[in-house]
mmCIF file of C-alpha atoms in Angstrom:
data_model
loop_
_atom_site.group_PDB
_atom_site.id
_atom_site.type_symbol
_atom_site.label_atom_id
_atom_site.label_comp_id
_atom_site.label_asym_id
_atom_site.label_seq_id
_atom_site.Cartn_x
_atom_site.Cartn_y
_atom_site.Cartn_z
ATOM 1 C CA MET A 874 -101.064 -12.623 19.224
ATOM 2 C CA LYS A 875 -102.493 -15.976 18.146
ATOM 3 C CA ILE A 876 -100.196 -18.930 18.946
ATOM 4 C CA ASP A 877 -101.074 -22.362 17.612
ATOM 5 C CA SER A 878 -98.479 -24.458 19.458
ATOM 6 C CA VAL A 879 -95.584 -23.747 21.806
ATOM 7 C CA HIS A 880 -92.570 -26.018 21.948
ATOM 8 C CA ASP A 881 -90.763 -26.648 25.213
ATOM 9 C CA VAL A 882 -87.493 -26.180 23.292
ATOM 10 C CA LEU A 883 -86.843 -24.741 19.846
ATOM 11 C CA ILE A 884 -83.315 -25.425 18.571
ATOM 12 C CA ILE A 885 -81.684 -23.417 15.789
ATOM 13 C CA GLY A 886 -79.357 -25.698 13.819
ATOM 14 C CA ALA A 887 -79.448 -29.444 13.079
ATOM 15 C CA GLY A 888 -75.737 -30.058 13.408
ATOM 16 C CA PRO A 889 -74.060 -32.122 16.140
ATOM 17 C CA ALA A 890 -75.064 -29.685 18.896
ATOM 18 C CA GLY A 891 -78.705 -29.279 17.882
ATOM 19 C CA LEU A 892 -79.286 -32.974 17.227
ATOM 20 C CA SER A 893 -77.551 -34.049 20.455
ATOM 21 C CA LEU A 894 -79.648 -31.666 22.503
ATOM 22 C CA ALA A 895 -82.878 -32.722 20.790
ATOM 23 C CA TYR A 896 -82.018 -36.345 21.586
ATOM 24 C CA GLU A 897 -81.288 -35.565 25.249
ATOM 25 C CA CYS A 898 -84.394 -33.388 25.621
ATOM 26 C CA GLY A 899 -86.559 -36.100 24.075
ATOM 27 C CA ARG A 900 -85.214 -38.672 26.532
ATOM 28 C CA ARG A 901 -86.425 -36.363 29.325
ATOM 29 C CA GLY A 902 -89.927 -36.011 27.923
ATOM 30 C CA LEU A 903 -89.547 -32.472 26.567
ATOM 31 C CA GLN A 904 -91.344 -31.409 23.407
ATOM 32 C CA VAL A 905 -88.565 -30.182 21.116
ATOM 33 C CA HIS A 906 -88.234 -29.062 17.509
ATOM 34 C CA ILE A 907 -85.229 -28.091 15.348
ATOM 35 C CA VAL A 908 -85.081 -25.574 12.511
ATOM 36 C CA GLU A 909 -82.228 -26.076 10.022
ATOM 37 C CA ALA A 910 -81.107 -23.706 7.265
ATOM 38 C CA GLY A 911 -79.789 -26.539 5.095
ATOM 39 C CA ALA A 912 -81.547 -29.242 3.148
ATOM 40 C CA ALA A 913 -80.911 -32.000 5.725
ATOM 41 C CA PRO A 914 -79.494 -32.543 9.212
ATOM 42 C CA GLY A 915 -75.715 -32.171 9.174
ATOM 43 C CA ALA A 916 -75.827 -29.979 6.050
ATOM 44 C CA ALA A 917 -72.790 -27.914 7.081
ATOM 45 C CA TRP A 918 -70.653 -31.068 7.296
ATOM 46 C CA ARG A 919 -71.729 -32.017 3.776
ATOM 47 C CA ARG A 920 -70.342 -28.717 2.460
ATOM 48 C CA MET A 921 -66.896 -29.272 3.958
ATOM 49 C CA PRO A 922 -63.863 -30.205 1.804
ATOM 50 C CA THR A 923 -63.915 -33.765 0.532
ATOM 51 C CA GLY A 924 -60.586 -34.599 2.168
ATOM 52 C CA LEU A 925 -61.481 -33.269 5.638
ATOM 53 C CA ARG A 926 -61.473 -35.779 8.494
ATOM 54 C CA LEU A 927 -62.319 -35.507 12.185
ATOM 55 C CA LEU A 928 -59.321 -34.628 14.317
ATOM 56 C CA SER A 929 -59.899 -37.249 16.997
ATOM 57 C CA PRO A 930 -60.901 -40.952 17.045
ATOM 58 C CA TRP A 931 -64.472 -42.065 16.498
ATOM 59 C CA TYR A 932 -65.042 -43.221 20.064
ATOM 60 C CA GLN A 933 -64.541 -39.615 21.172
ATOM 61 C CA ASN A 934 -66.923 -38.177 18.581
ATOM 62 C CA VAL A 935 -69.843 -40.583 18.365
ATOM 63 C CA LEU A 936 -73.003 -38.946 19.710
ATOM 64 C CA PHE A 937 -76.424 -40.023 20.981
ATOM 65 C CA ASP A 938 -76.293 -43.537 22.465
ATOM 66 C CA ARG A 939 -72.572 -43.928 21.620
ATOM 67 C CA ARG A 940 -72.780 -47.066 19.485
ATOM 68 C CA TRP A 941 -69.650 -48.017 17.545
ATOM 69 C CA ARG A 942 -68.005 -50.962 15.893
ATOM 70 C CA LEU A 943 -64.689 -52.086 17.330
ATOM 71 C CA ARG A 944 -62.874 -51.555 14.026
ATOM 72 C CA ASP A 945 -64.002 -47.895 14.041
ATOM 73 C CA LEU A 946 -62.698 -47.196 17.529
ATOM 74 C CA PHE A 947 -59.647 -45.130 16.492
ATOM 75 C CA ARG A 948 -60.721 -44.211 12.968
ATOM 76 C CA LEU A 949 -60.624 -40.577 11.834
ATOM 77 C CA VAL A 950 -63.962 -40.295 10.046
ATOM 78 C CA PRO A 951 -64.313 -38.204 6.838
ATOM 79 C CA ALA A 952 -66.605 -35.166 7.044
ATOM 80 C CA GLY A 953 -69.013 -36.544 4.434
ATOM 81 C CA GLU A 954 -69.418 -39.776 6.353
ATOM 82 C CA PHE A 955 -70.066 -37.825 9.544
ATOM 83 C CA ALA A 956 -72.781 -35.830 7.726
ATOM 84 C CA ASN A 957 -74.430 -39.110 6.700
ATOM 85 C CA TYR A 958 -74.191 -40.311 10.296
ATOM 86 C CA LEU A 959 -75.968 -37.182 11.594
ATOM 87 C CA ASP A 960 -78.753 -37.498 9.037
ATOM 88 C CA ALA A 961 -79.219 -41.218 9.744
ATOM 89 C CA GLU A 962 -79.276 -40.724 13.519
ATOM 90 C CA ALA A 963 -81.846 -37.923 13.227
ATOM 91 C CA LYS A 964 -84.108 -40.383 11.402
ATOM 92 C CA ARG A 965 -83.322 -43.304 13.733
ATOM 93 C CA HIS A 966 -84.305 -41.275 16.799
ATOM 94 C CA ALA A 967 -87.266 -39.622 15.000
ATOM 95 C CA LEU A 968 -86.012 -36.141 15.838
ATOM 96 C CA SER A 969 -88.366 -33.374 14.732
ATOM 97 C CA VAL A 970 -86.538 -31.207 12.163
ATOM 98 C CA SER A 971 -87.784 -28.569 9.696
ATOM 99 C CA VAL A 972 -85.207 -28.027 6.925
ATOM 100 C CA ASP A 973 -84.641 -25.058 4.578
ATOM 101 C CA GLN A 974 -85.572 -22.739 7.439
ATOM 102 C CA VAL A 975 -83.218 -19.748 7.546
ATOM 103 C CA VAL A 976 -83.735 -17.919 10.826
ATOM 104 C CA GLN A 977 -84.057 -14.177 10.322
ATOM 105 C CA GLY A 978 -84.849 -13.048 13.837
ATOM 106 C CA VAL A 979 -85.503 -14.045 17.428
ATOM 107 C CA SER A 980 -87.740 -12.030 19.737
ATOM 108 C CA LYS A 981 -89.775 -12.477 22.890
ATOM 109 C CA HIS A 982 -93.440 -11.838 23.698
ATOM 110 C CA GLY A 983 -94.098 -12.224 27.401
ATOM 111 C CA ASP A 984 -92.711 -15.629 28.375
ATOM 112 C CA ILE A 985 -92.775 -16.966 24.821
ATOM 113 C CA TRP A 986 -89.896 -16.831 22.375
ATOM 114 C CA ILE A 987 -90.673 -16.237 18.707
ATOM 115 C CA VAL A 988 -88.323 -17.531 16.021
ATOM 116 C CA ASP A 989 -88.940 -16.108 12.563
ATOM 117 C CA ALA A 990 -87.661 -18.378 9.785
ATOM 118 C CA GLY A 991 -90.226 -17.485 7.122
ATOM 119 C CA SER A 992 -92.561 -19.613 9.156
ATOM 120 C CA ARG A 993 -92.960 -18.588 12.790
ATOM 121 C CA TYR A 994 -92.088 -20.909 15.660
ATOM 122 C CA TYR A 995 -92.985 -20.409 19.324
ATOM 123 C CA ALA A 996 -91.146 -21.860 22.299
ATOM 124 C CA ARG A 997 -90.577 -21.493 26.007
ATOM 125 C CA ASN A 998 -86.853 -21.959 25.431
ATOM 126 C CA VAL A 999 -84.653 -21.265 22.404
ATOM 127 C CA VAL A 1000 -81.205 -22.814 21.973
ATOM 128 C CA CYS A 1001 -78.813 -21.342 19.416
ATOM 129 C CA ALA A 1002 -76.838 -24.292 18.020
ATOM 130 C CA SER A 1003 -75.995 -22.741 14.654
ATOM 131 C CA GLY A 1004 -72.235 -23.069 15.070
ATOM 132 C CA TYR A 1005 -69.620 -21.240 13.024
ATOM 133 C CA TYR A 1006 -69.326 -22.701 9.528
ATOM 134 C CA SER A 1007 -71.952 -20.518 7.846
ATOM 135 C CA LYS A 1008 -70.118 -17.326 8.856
ATOM 136 C CA PRO A 1009 -66.610 -17.332 7.348
ATOM 137 C CA TYR A 1010 -64.205 -14.623 8.427
ATOM 138 C CA THR A 1011 -62.011 -12.875 5.852
ATOM 139 C CA PRO A 1012 -59.539 -10.246 7.084
ATOM 140 C CA THR A 1013 -59.526 -6.819 5.461
ATOM 141 C CA ILE A 1014 -56.353 -6.320 3.418
ATOM 142 C CA GLU A 1015 -55.569 -3.246 1.366
ATOM 143 C CA GLY A 1016 -56.239 -3.767 -2.334
ATOM 144 C CA GLN A 1017 -58.041 -7.104 -2.010
ATOM 145 C CA HIS A 1018 -61.165 -5.821 -3.780
ATOM 146 C CA SER A 1019 -59.132 -4.868 -6.849
ATOM 147 C CA LEU A 1020 -57.351 -8.216 -7.188
ATOM 148 C CA THR A 1021 -57.440 -9.603 -10.718
ATOM 149 C CA ILE A 1022 -57.221 -13.239 -9.534
ATOM 150 C CA PRO A 1023 -59.883 -15.415 -7.833
ATOM 151 C CA GLN A 1024 -60.278 -15.266 -4.062
ATOM 152 C CA LEU A 1025 -61.938 -18.028 -2.038
ATOM 153 C CA HIS A 1026 -62.601 -18.656 1.619
ATOM 154 C CA PHE A 1027 -61.984 -22.159 2.984
ATOM 155 C CA ASN A 1028 -65.755 -22.685 3.298
ATOM 156 C CA GLU A 1029 -65.905 -22.535 -0.533
ATOM 157 C CA TYR A 1030 -62.968 -24.906 -0.986
ATOM 158 C CA VAL A 1031 -63.925 -28.438 -2.047
ATOM 159 C CA SER A 1032 -60.804 -30.038 -3.550
ATOM 160 C CA PRO A 1033 -57.801 -29.099 -5.745
ATOM 161 C CA GLY A 1034 -59.688 -30.215 -8.849
ATOM 162 C CA ALA A 1035 -62.531 -27.795 -8.148
ATOM 163 C CA LEU A 1036 -60.390 -24.643 -7.982
ATOM 164 C CA PRO A 1037 -61.046 -21.948 -10.627
ATOM 165 C CA CYS A 1038 -57.376 -22.003 -11.730
ATOM 166 C CA GLN A 1039 -56.226 -25.355 -13.118
ATOM 167 C CA ARG A 1040 -53.127 -24.519 -15.150
ATOM 168 C CA ARG A 1041 -49.986 -26.498 -14.415
ATOM 169 C CA ASN A 1042 -47.978 -25.181 -11.431
ATOM 170 C CA ALA A 1043 -50.591 -22.518 -10.647
ATOM 171 C CA ARG A 1044 -49.498 -20.436 -7.664
ATOM 172 C CA VAL A 1045 -51.822 -20.399 -4.649
ATOM 173 C CA LEU A 1046 -51.435 -18.043 -1.701
ATOM 174 C CA ILE A 1047 -53.049 -19.433 1.471
ATOM 175 C CA VAL A 1048 -53.714 -16.935 4.251
ATOM 176 C CA GLY A 1049 -53.782 -18.809 7.577
ATOM 177 C CA LYS A 1050 -51.734 -21.103 9.803
ATOM 178 C CA ARG A 1051 -54.014 -23.614 11.504
ATOM 179 C CA ILE A 1052 -55.715 -26.920 10.667
ATOM 180 C CA SER A 1053 -57.596 -25.820 7.545
ATOM 181 C CA ALA A 1054 -54.615 -23.939 6.107
ATOM 182 C CA GLY A 1055 -52.362 -26.961 6.556
ATOM 183 C CA GLN A 1056 -54.890 -29.377 5.096
ATOM 184 C CA ALA A 1057 -55.472 -27.268 1.973
ATOM 185 C CA ALA A 1058 -51.737 -26.642 1.556
ATOM 186 C CA VAL A 1059 -50.915 -30.367 1.558
ATOM 187 C CA GLU A 1060 -53.730 -31.253 -0.854
ATOM 188 C CA LEU A 1061 -52.743 -28.471 -3.269
ATOM 189 C CA ALA A 1062 -49.030 -29.262 -3.111
ATOM 190 C CA ASP A 1063 -49.755 -32.946 -3.786
ATOM 191 C CA ALA A 1064 -51.869 -31.907 -6.787
ATOM 192 C CA GLY A 1065 -48.970 -29.965 -8.313
ATOM 193 C CA PHE A 1066 -49.856 -26.415 -7.272
ATOM 194 C CA GLY A 1067 -47.187 -24.024 -6.066
ATOM 195 C CA VAL A 1068 -48.251 -23.226 -2.500
ATOM 196 C CA THR A 1069 -47.265 -20.309 -0.274
ATOM 197 C CA LEU A 1070 -48.558 -19.921 3.268
ATOM 198 C CA VAL A 1071 -48.912 -16.472 4.822
ATOM 199 C CA CYS A 1072 -48.618 -16.424 8.604
ATOM 200 C CA ARG A 1073 -48.026 -13.329 10.720
ATOM 201 C CA SER A 1074 -46.465 -15.375 13.523
ATOM 202 C CA ALA A 1075 -44.722 -18.737 13.852
ATOM 203 C CA ILE A 1076 -46.700 -21.842 12.912
ATOM 204 C CA ARG A 1077 -47.416 -24.199 15.797
ATOM 205 C CA PHE A 1078 -47.546 -27.869 14.817
ATOM 206 C CA ALA A 1079 -49.378 -30.737 16.505
ATOM 207 C CA ARG A 1080 -47.651 -33.984 17.412
ATOM 208 C CA PRO A 1081 -46.949 -36.303 14.443
ATOM 209 C CA PRO A 1082 -50.003 -38.427 13.546
ATOM 210 C CA TRP A 1083 -48.386 -41.732 14.600
ATOM 211 C CA LEU A 1084 -47.608 -40.288 18.031
ATOM 212 C CA GLN A 1085 -51.099 -38.841 18.343
ATOM 213 C CA THR A 1086 -52.640 -42.239 17.604
ATOM 214 C CA LEU A 1087 -50.487 -43.952 20.212
ATOM 215 C CA SER A 1088 -51.307 -41.324 22.816
ATOM 216 C CA PHE A 1089 -55.082 -41.143 22.204
ATOM 217 C CA PRO A 1090 -56.193 -43.423 25.100
ATOM 218 C CA LEU A 1091 -53.941 -41.726 27.661
ATOM 219 C CA TYR A 1092 -54.576 -38.217 26.384
ATOM 220 C CA PHE A 1093 -58.364 -38.458 26.379
ATOM 221 C CA ALA A 1094 -58.444 -40.127 29.794
ATOM 222 C CA PHE A 1095 -56.398 -37.195 31.118
ATOM 223 C CA GLU A 1096 -58.607 -34.695 29.269
ATOM 224 C CA ASP A 1097 -61.738 -36.245 30.832
ATOM 225 C CA TRP A 1098 -60.177 -35.780 34.268
ATOM 226 C CA VAL A 1099 -59.229 -32.168 33.567
ATOM 227 C CA ALA A 1100 -62.679 -31.334 32.160
ATOM 228 C CA ALA A 1101 -64.323 -32.776 35.293
ATOM 229 C CA LYS A 1102 -61.960 -31.228 37.839
ATOM 230 C CA ARG A 1103 -61.001 -27.913 36.221
ATOM 231 C CA THR A 1104 -64.312 -26.456 35.120
ATOM 232 C CA ASP A 1105 -62.802 -22.980 35.556
ATOM 233 C CA TRP A 1106 -60.196 -23.636 32.842
ATOM 234 C CA LEU A 1107 -61.701 -22.238 29.640
ATOM 235 C CA ASP A 1108 -58.803 -22.299 27.230
ATOM 236 C CA ASP A 1109 -59.290 -21.488 23.529
ATOM 237 C CA SER A 1110 -60.089 -24.490 21.330
ATOM 238 C CA TYR A 1111 -57.915 -23.669 18.341
ATOM 239 C CA PRO A 1112 -55.873 -26.761 17.490
ATOM 240 C CA PRO A 1113 -52.498 -26.264 15.763
ATOM 241 C CA MET A 1114 -51.564 -27.318 12.244
ATOM 242 C CA ASP A 1115 -51.021 -30.992 11.451
ATOM 243 C CA GLY A 1116 -47.602 -32.162 12.579
ATOM 244 C CA GLY A 1117 -47.295 -34.795 9.844
ATOM 245 C CA ARG A 1118 -47.084 -34.051 6.120
ATOM 246 C CA ALA A 1119 -47.912 -30.350 6.503
ATOM 247 C CA ALA A 1120 -44.967 -29.870 8.841
ATOM 248 C CA ALA A 1121 -42.663 -31.942 6.603
ATOM 249 C CA LEU A 1122 -43.579 -30.061 3.414
ATOM 250 C CA ILE A 1123 -43.162 -26.682 5.082
ATOM 251 C CA ARG A 1124 -39.811 -27.571 6.656
ATOM 252 C CA SER A 1125 -38.552 -28.921 3.328
ATOM 253 C CA GLY A 1126 -39.555 -25.732 1.527
ATOM 254 C CA ILE A 1127 -41.960 -27.481 -0.866
ATOM 255 C CA ILE A 1128 -44.630 -25.316 0.757
ATOM 256 C CA SER A 1129 -43.082 -21.883 1.187
ATOM 257 C CA THR A 1130 -44.008 -19.394 3.914
ATOM 258 C CA ARG A 1131 -44.196 -15.614 3.957
ATOM 259 C CA PRO A 1132 -45.002 -13.054 6.678
ATOM 260 C CA GLY A 1133 -48.288 -11.144 6.690
ATOM 261 C CA VAL A 1134 -49.723 -9.473 3.591
ATOM 262 C CA ARG A 1135 -49.413 -5.694 3.618
ATOM 263 C CA ALA A 1136 -51.373 -5.109 0.401
ATOM 264 C CA PHE A 1137 -52.639 -6.656 -2.826
ATOM 265 C CA SER A 1138 -52.350 -5.149 -6.287
ATOM 266 C CA GLY A 1139 -53.351 -6.746 -9.571
ATOM 267 C CA ASN A 1140 -52.293 -10.379 -9.174
ATOM 268 C CA ALA A 1141 -49.528 -9.706 -6.638
ATOM 269 C CA ALA A 1142 -49.103 -9.515 -2.877
ATOM 270 C CA THR A 1143 -46.739 -7.225 -1.020
ATOM 271 C CA PHE A 1144 -45.662 -8.751 2.276
ATOM 272 C CA THR A 1145 -44.787 -7.054 5.537
ATOM 273 C CA ASP A 1146 -41.077 -7.653 4.936
ATOM 274 C CA GLY A 1147 -41.291 -5.574 1.740
ATOM 275 C CA THR A 1148 -41.042 -8.497 -0.727
ATOM 276 C CA GLN A 1149 -43.560 -9.121 -3.512
ATOM 277 C CA ALA A 1150 -44.815 -12.151 -5.429
ATOM 278 C CA ALA A 1151 -47.478 -12.894 -8.040
ATOM 279 C CA PHE A 1152 -50.177 -15.557 -7.602
ATOM 280 C CA ASP A 1153 -53.047 -17.180 -9.484
ATOM 281 C CA LEU A 1154 -55.444 -17.574 -6.543
ATOM 282 C CA VAL A 1155 -55.837 -16.495 -2.912
ATOM 283 C CA LEU A 1156 -57.388 -18.910 -0.412
ATOM 284 C CA TYR A 1157 -58.376 -17.511 2.984
ATOM 285 C CA ALA A 1158 -58.118 -20.176 5.677
ATOM 286 C CA THR A 1159 -58.834 -17.558 8.306
ATOM 287 C CA GLY A 1160 -61.535 -19.216 10.338
ATOM 288 C CA PHE A 1161 -65.129 -18.468 11.199
ATOM 289 C CA ARG A 1162 -67.186 -16.369 13.579
ATOM 290 C CA PRO A 1163 -70.279 -17.424 15.570
ATOM 291 C CA ALA A 1164 -73.298 -17.590 13.251
ATOM 292 C CA LEU A 1165 -75.626 -15.607 15.480
ATOM 293 C CA ASP A 1166 -76.674 -12.683 13.276
ATOM 294 C CA TYR A 1167 -80.331 -13.598 13.831
ATOM 295 C CA LEU A 1168 -79.969 -12.335 17.427
ATOM 296 C CA GLY A 1169 -79.421 -8.801 16.126
ATOM 297 C CA GLU A 1170 -82.809 -7.525 17.313
ATOM 298 C CA LEU A 1171 -81.758 -8.227 20.899
ATOM 299 C CA SER A 1172 -78.787 -5.798 20.623
ATOM 300 C CA LEU A 1173 -76.428 -8.089 22.518
ATOM 301 C CA PRO A 1174 -72.941 -6.715 23.210
ATOM 302 C CA LEU A 1175 -70.365 -9.136 21.799
ATOM 303 C CA ALA A 1176 -66.978 -10.139 23.203
ATOM 304 C CA ALA A 1177 -63.817 -10.293 21.090
ATOM 305 C CA ASN A 1178 -64.627 -13.918 20.140
ATOM 306 C CA GLY A 1179 -67.942 -12.819 18.629
ATOM 307 C CA LEU A 1180 -70.086 -14.363 21.373
ATOM 308 C CA PRO A 1181 -72.462 -12.533 23.722
ATOM 309 C CA ARG A 1182 -71.841 -12.678 27.454
ATOM 310 C CA THR A 1183 -73.024 -15.970 28.895
ATOM 311 C CA GLU A 1184 -73.266 -17.672 32.258
ATOM 312 C CA GLY A 1185 -72.670 -21.255 31.273
ATOM 313 C CA PHE A 1186 -75.059 -21.805 28.367
ATOM 314 C CA ALA A 1187 -77.482 -19.058 29.370
ATOM 315 C CA LEU A 1188 -77.706 -15.439 28.284
ATOM 316 C CA PRO A 1189 -78.412 -13.924 31.695
ATOM 317 C CA ASP A 1190 -80.417 -10.943 30.430
ATOM 318 C CA TYR A 1191 -82.713 -13.185 28.394
ATOM 319 C CA PRO A 1192 -84.203 -16.070 30.434
ATOM 320 C CA GLY A 1193 -84.892 -19.098 28.267
ATOM 321 C CA LEU A 1194 -82.258 -18.259 25.651
ATOM 322 C CA TYR A 1195 -79.177 -20.504 25.471
ATOM 323 C CA LEU A 1196 -76.108 -21.255 23.371
ATOM 324 C CA LEU A 1197 -74.709 -24.720 22.642
ATOM 325 C CA GLY A 1198 -71.713 -25.844 20.602
ATOM 326 C CA PHE A 1199 -69.750 -22.613 20.918
ATOM 327 C CA ASP A 1200 -66.349 -21.998 22.430
ATOM 328 C CA LYS A 1201 -65.779 -21.948 26.209
ATOM 329 C CA LEU A 1202 -69.383 -22.286 27.405
ATOM 330 C CA ARG A 1203 -68.989 -24.924 30.123
ATOM 331 C CA THR A 1204 -65.511 -26.410 29.634
ATOM 332 C CA PHE A 1205 -62.490 -25.870 27.387
ATOM 333 C CA ARG A 1206 -63.897 -28.480 24.981
ATOM 334 C CA SER A 1207 -67.425 -27.092 24.583
ATOM 335 C CA ARG A 1208 -66.735 -26.516 20.874
ATOM 336 C CA TYR A 1209 -65.477 -30.057 20.234
ATOM 337 C CA LEU A 1210 -67.832 -32.950 19.467
ATOM 338 C CA ARG A 1211 -66.926 -34.753 22.700
ATOM 339 C CA GLY A 1212 -67.668 -31.559 24.642
ATOM 340 C CA ILE A 1213 -70.937 -31.018 22.789
ATOM 341 C CA ARG A 1214 -72.063 -34.535 23.740
ATOM 342 C CA GLU A 1215 -71.484 -33.777 27.434
ATOM 343 C CA ASP A 1216 -72.882 -30.239 27.283
ATOM 344 C CA ALA A 1217 -76.102 -31.432 25.605
ATOM 345 C CA ARG A 1218 -76.841 -33.658 28.599
ATOM 346 C CA VAL A 1219 -76.147 -30.853 31.054
ATOM 347 C CA LEU A 1220 -78.217 -28.296 29.149
ATOM 348 C CA ALA A 1221 -81.158 -30.692 28.779
ATOM 349 C CA GLU A 1222 -81.168 -31.177 32.564
ATOM 350 C CA THR A 1223 -80.896 -27.401 33.060
ATOM 351 C CA ILE A 1224 -83.872 -26.701 30.799
ATOM 352 C CA LEU A 1225 -85.941 -29.470 32.418
ATOM 353 C CA ALA A 1226 -85.265 -28.034 35.882
ATOM 354 C CA GLU A 1227 -86.009 -24.483 34.748
ATOM 355 C CA LEU A 1228 -89.315 -25.498 33.171
ATOM 356 C CA GLY A 1229 -90.194 -27.195 36.451
ATOM 357 C CA ARG A 1230 -89.451 -24.015 38.399
ATOM 358 C CA ARG A 1231 -91.539 -21.875 36.060
ATOM 359 C CA SER A 1232 -94.541 -24.201 36.387
ATOM 360 C CA VAL A 1233 -94.567 -24.016 40.211
#
C-alpha cells in the first residue's frame, strides 16, 4: 500500500470538538488535519433553527484562547453567530480543514489508520468528533408512513415561516419534551399555529431564565468543582425544557399536551389515552444519535446510548482511535461546549504521550 503522507492526528468533524482538538494538538507540535462533511467549519451549527441560542453564557462556551468582550460575558449567543465564530477561528488559527468530505469508512493497516472520504487520508491517530446533529432520531409509530400530512424532524426545522403548512391556525403536533420541543412550540405558538406537545411522561422544566442568569456565576463555579472532584459522576447531559415562556404557555393551556401517540391514520393521531385529534403537520423533536456510522466496518458493539464502549476517549480494542464531543466520555459535561474545551486539552496531551511511547 502506497502512502504519501501520514498525519499524527486525523479528526472527523470540524465542529467545536474537532476544531478545539486541532487547536490544542497544534499548540503541542502535532501534525493534524480535519475532514468535514459540510461546506465550512461549523456547518452543522449553520443548519440549526434561526431562533436557537446557546443554553449557557458566552464565557462558558468560548473556545480556543478564550477571548471575549466584557459585554458578551453573559450573552446567550445565537447558533448562526456561533457558526460564524467557529469558521473565523479556524481561519485565525490556520487550522487544516478539508470540507465536503463525507467519511464512508475507517479501517486500519498495521499501525496506520485509513479514513475513506472519497479521498483517502492516513493517520497514526483518528478522532471521531462528528457529534450528533447529522443523525436525527425518529421513533417508529404505527401508521406514520401512511400519514397524509407533512412530517419533519427538528433538524429540518428552520422557522415557523419555513414550514410546509402556512394556513391560519394550522395545527402542529410536536413529539418531544425537551429543549428543542419547547423552543419550537413557543416559536410556533407565537406565530399563530395551534400547538400540541406529545410527551409520554411529565415535562421537566428548567429554572426561569431570570433566575438562571442570576445563578450563572455560582452554578458554574460549583459545576467546575464537581467536574474536577467527581470524575466518576457521569450523569446524562439532557437538559430539561425552558422554564420561561415554554412553561408559561403550557401551564396556561395555549400549548396543549397529550400523552404518547399510539398510532397515526390519515391526518390524525390516536393517543395512548384513547383520544384522537387531527393535525396539519407533525414535528419530531426526538433528539439525535451519535453520527458514527462510518465505523461500521469495525463491527463495534454499541451501548443503549448509541456509543461504543470506551475507556475515557479511547476505544480499547482499537489503539489510536478516539471519540470527542460525545456524552459521558470523561465527565458529565463532555457533550457540552465547556466540557469539550476541557476534554480537547486532555485528549491532546493523551495523544502526545501515546505517540511518544510508540516512538520509543
